[in-house]
mmCIF file of C-alpha atoms in Angstrom:
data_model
loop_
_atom_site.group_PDB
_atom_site.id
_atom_site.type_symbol
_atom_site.label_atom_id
_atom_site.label_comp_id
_atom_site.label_asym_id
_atom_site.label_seq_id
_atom_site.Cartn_x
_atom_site.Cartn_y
_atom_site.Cartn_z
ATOM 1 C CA UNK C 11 22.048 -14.530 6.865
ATOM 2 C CA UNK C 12 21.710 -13.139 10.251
ATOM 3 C CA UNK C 13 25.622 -12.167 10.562
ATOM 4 C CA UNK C 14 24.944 -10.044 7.083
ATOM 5 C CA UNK C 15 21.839 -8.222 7.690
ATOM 6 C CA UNK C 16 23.523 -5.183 9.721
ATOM 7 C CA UNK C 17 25.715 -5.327 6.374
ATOM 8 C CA UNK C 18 22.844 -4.915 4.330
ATOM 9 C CA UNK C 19 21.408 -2.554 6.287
ATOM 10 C CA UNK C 20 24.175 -0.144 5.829
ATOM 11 C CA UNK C 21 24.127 -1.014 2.049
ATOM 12 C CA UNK C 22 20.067 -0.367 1.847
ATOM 13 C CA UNK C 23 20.333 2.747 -0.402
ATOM 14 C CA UNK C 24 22.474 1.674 -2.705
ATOM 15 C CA UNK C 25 20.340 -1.436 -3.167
ATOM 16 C CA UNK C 26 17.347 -0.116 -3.399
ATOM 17 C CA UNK C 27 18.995 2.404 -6.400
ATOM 18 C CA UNK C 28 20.033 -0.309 -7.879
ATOM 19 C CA UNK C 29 16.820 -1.890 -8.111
ATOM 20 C CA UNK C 30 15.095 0.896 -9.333
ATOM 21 C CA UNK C 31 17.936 0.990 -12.148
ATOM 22 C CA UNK C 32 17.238 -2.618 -13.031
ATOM 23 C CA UNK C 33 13.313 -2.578 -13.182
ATOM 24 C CA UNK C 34 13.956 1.342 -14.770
ATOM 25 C CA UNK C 35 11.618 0.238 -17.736
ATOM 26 C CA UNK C 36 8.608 -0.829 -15.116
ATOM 27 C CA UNK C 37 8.117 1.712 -12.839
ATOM 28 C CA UNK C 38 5.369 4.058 -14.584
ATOM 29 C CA UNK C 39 3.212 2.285 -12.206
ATOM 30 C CA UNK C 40 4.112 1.263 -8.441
ATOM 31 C CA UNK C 41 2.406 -0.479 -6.085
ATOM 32 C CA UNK C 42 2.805 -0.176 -2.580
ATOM 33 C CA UNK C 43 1.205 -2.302 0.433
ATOM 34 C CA UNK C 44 2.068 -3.099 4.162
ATOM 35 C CA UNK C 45 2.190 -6.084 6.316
ATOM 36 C CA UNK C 46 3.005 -6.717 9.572
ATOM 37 C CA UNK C 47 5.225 -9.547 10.872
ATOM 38 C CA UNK C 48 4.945 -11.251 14.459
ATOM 39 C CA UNK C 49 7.143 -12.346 17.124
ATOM 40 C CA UNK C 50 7.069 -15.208 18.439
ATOM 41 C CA UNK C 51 7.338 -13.431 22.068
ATOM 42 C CA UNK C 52 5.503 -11.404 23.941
ATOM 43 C CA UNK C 53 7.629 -9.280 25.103
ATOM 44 C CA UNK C 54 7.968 -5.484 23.056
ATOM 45 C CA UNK C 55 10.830 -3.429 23.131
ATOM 46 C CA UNK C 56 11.998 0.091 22.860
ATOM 47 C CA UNK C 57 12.639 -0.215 19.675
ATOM 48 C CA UNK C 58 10.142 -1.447 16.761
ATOM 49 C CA UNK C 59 8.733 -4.775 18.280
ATOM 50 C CA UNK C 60 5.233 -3.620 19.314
ATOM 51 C CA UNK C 61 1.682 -4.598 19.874
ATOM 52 C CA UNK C 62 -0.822 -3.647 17.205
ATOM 53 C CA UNK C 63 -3.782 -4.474 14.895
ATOM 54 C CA UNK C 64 -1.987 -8.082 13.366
ATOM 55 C CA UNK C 65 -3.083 -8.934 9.958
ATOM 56 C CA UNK C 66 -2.090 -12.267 11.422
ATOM 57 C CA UNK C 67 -4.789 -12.340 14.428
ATOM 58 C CA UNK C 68 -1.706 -12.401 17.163
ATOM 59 C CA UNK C 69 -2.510 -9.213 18.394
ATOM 60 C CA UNK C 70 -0.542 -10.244 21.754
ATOM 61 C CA UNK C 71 2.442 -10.964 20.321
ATOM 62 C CA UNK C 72 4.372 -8.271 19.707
ATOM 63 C CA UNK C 73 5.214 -7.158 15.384
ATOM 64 C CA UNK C 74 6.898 -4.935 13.451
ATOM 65 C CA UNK C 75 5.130 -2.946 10.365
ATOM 66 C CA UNK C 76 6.695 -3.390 6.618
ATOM 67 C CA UNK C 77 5.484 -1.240 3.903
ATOM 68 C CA UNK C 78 6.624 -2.297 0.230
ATOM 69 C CA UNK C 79 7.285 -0.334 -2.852
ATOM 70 C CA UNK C 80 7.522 -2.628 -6.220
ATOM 71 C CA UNK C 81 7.317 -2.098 -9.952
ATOM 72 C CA UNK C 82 4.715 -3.451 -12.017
ATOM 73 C CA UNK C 83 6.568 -6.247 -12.449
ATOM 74 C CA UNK C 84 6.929 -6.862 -8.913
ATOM 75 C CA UNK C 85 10.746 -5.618 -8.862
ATOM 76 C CA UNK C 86 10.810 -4.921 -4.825
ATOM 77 C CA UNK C 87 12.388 -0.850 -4.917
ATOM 78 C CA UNK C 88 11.966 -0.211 -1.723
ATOM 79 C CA UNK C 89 10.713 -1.018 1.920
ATOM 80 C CA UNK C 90 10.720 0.576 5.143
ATOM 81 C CA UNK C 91 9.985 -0.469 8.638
ATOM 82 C CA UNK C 92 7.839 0.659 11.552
ATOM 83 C CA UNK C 93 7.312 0.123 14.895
ATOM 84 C CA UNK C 94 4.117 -2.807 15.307
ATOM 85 C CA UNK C 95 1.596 -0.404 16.245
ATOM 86 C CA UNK C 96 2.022 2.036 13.196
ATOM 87 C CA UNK C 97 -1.378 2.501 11.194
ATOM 88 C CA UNK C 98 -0.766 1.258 8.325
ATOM 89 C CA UNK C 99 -2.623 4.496 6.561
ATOM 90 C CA UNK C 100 0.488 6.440 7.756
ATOM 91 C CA UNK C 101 3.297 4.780 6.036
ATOM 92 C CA UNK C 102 2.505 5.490 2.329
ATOM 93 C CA UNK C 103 3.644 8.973 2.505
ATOM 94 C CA UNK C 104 7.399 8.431 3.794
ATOM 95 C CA UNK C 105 8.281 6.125 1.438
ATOM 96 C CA UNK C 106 6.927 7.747 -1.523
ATOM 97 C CA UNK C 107 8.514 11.196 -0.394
ATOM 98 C CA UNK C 108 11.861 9.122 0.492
ATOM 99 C CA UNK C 109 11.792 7.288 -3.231
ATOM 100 C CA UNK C 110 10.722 10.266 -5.199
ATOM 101 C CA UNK C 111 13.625 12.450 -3.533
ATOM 102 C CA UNK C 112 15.661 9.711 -4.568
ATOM 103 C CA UNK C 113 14.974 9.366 -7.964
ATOM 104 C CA UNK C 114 13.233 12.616 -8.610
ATOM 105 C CA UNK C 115 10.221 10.851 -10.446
ATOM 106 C CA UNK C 116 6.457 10.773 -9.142
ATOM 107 C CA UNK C 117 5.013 7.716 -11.054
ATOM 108 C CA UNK C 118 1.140 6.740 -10.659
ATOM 109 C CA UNK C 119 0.734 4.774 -7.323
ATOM 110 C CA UNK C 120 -1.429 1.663 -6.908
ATOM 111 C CA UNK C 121 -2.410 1.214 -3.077
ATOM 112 C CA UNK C 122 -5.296 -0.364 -1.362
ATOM 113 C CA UNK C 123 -8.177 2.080 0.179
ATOM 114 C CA UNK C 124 -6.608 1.746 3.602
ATOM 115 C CA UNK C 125 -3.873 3.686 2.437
ATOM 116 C CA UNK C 126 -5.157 6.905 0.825
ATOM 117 C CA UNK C 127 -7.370 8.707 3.792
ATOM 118 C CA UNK C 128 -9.089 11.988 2.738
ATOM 119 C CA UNK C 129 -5.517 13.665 4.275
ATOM 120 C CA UNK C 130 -3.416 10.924 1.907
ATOM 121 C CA UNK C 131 -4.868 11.634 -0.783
ATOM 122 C CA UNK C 132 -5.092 15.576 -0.519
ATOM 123 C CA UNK C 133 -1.169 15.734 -0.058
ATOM 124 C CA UNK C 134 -0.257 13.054 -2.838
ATOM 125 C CA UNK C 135 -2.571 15.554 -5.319
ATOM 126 C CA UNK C 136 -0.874 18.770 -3.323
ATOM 127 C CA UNK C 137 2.573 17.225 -3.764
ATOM 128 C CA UNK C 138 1.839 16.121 -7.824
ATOM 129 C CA UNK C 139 1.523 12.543 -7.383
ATOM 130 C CA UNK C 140 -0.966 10.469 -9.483
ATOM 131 C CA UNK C 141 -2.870 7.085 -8.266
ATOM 132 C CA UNK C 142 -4.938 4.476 -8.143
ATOM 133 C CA UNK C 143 -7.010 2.812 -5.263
ATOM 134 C CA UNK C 144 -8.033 -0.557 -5.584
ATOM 135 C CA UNK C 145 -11.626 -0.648 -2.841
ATOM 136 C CA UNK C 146 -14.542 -2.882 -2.844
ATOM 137 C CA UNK C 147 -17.913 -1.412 -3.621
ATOM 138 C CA UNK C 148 -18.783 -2.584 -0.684
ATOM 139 C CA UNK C 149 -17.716 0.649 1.181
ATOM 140 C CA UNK C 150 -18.918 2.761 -1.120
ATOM 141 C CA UNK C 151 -22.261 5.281 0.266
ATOM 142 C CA UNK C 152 -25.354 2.793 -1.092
ATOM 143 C CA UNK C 153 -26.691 5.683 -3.639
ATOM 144 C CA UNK C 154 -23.371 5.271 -5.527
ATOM 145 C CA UNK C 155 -23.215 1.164 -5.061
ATOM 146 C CA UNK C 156 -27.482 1.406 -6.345
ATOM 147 C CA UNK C 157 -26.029 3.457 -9.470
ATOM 148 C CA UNK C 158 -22.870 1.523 -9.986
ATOM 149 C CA UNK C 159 -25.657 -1.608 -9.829
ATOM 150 C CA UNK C 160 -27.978 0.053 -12.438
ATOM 151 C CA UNK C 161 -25.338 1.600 -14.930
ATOM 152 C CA UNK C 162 -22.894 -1.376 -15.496
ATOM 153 C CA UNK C 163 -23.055 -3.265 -18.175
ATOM 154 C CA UNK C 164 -23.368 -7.159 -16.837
ATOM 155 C CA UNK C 165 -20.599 -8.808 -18.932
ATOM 156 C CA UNK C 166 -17.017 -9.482 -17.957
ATOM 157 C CA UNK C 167 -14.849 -6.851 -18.477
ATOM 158 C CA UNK C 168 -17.103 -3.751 -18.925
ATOM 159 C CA UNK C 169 -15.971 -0.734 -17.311
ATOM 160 C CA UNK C 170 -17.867 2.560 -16.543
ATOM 161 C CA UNK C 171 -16.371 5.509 -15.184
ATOM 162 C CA UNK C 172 -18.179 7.668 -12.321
ATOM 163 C CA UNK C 173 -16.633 10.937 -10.959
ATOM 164 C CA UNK C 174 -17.114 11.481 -7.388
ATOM 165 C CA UNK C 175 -15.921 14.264 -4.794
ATOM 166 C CA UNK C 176 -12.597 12.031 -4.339
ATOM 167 C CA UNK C 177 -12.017 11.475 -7.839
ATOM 168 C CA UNK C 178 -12.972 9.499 -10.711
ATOM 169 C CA UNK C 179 -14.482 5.978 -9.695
ATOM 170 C CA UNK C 180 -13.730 3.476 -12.530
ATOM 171 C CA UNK C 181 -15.598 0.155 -11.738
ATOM 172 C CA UNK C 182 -15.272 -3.103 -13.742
ATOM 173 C CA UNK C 183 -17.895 -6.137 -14.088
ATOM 174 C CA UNK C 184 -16.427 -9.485 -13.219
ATOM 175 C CA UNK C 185 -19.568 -12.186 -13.352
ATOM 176 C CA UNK C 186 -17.365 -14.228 -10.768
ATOM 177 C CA UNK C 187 -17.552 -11.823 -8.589
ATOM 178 C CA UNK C 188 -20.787 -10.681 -8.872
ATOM 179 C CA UNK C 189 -22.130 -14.541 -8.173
ATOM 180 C CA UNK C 190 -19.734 -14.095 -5.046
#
């Protein structure tokens, strides 16, 4: 595997194309997330081995940062690397540019909140993208979580919408969760 990767490498675009021509009926919807992977070493280098917030809790070792694009069926389309101490909140952006280039489409985009900062999400809107954040109500300001609390219906499965200044909120009711 090892002796092939700098193969693959060199053969990543046409890959990922032809990835994105086999999933071609799933990808109205893509989801993208990032990881991080450690070493075991703790020694960085020049190059992308560096130390950074670990997902992993071995913040002295040093990691690299993978972001991953995939269809809705979970068809991987594309990933790119970073250097271990990349915020993770900076990645989105690249890839999405790099794949819509590619393929000259701009489907909807699922990502997690710590992807789509105020500046995100102004230049996915600027640049004609459409998405989805998936965030815990948690972080919400507690006059929106109070309302969220009073308005929802308290059966599985009911959804309300709520606009707010970053867009529509649509929360759903899961009694599982709510016991949690």
């Amino acid at each position: 595997v090892y002796r092939q990767l700098k193969k693959l490498i060199e053969q990543k675009q046409d890959i990922e194309r032809a990835a994105s021509a086999l999933a071609a009926g799933s990808c109205a919807v893509l989801l993208y997330d990032v990881t991080t992977l450690y070493f075991e070493s703790h020694e960085p280098d020049d190059n992308l081995r560096a130390r950074g917030f670990s997902k992993d809790n071995k913040s002295q070792q040093p990691q690299i940062t993978v972001g991953l694009l995939v269809s809705q069926d979970g068809t991987p389309l594309r990933h790119d690397v970073w250097k271990g101490n990349t915020f993770e909140g900076k990645t989105m952006l690249p890839t999405l540019e790099a794949y819509g280039a590619e393929l000259g489409e701009k489907p909807i985009i699922v990502a997690d909140a710590a992807m789509l900062s105020r500046e995100n999400s102004r230049k996915l809107e600027d640049e004609g993208w459409s998405y989805i954040v998936g965030a815990r109500l948690g972080n919400l300001p507690p006059v929106l979580a109070e309302r969220i609390g009073r308005e929802i219906p308290r059966e599985d499965g009911a959804l309300r919408r709520f606009p707010t200044d970053r867009g529509d909120l649509i929360v759903s009711f899961s009694t599982a969760r709510h016991k949690k």
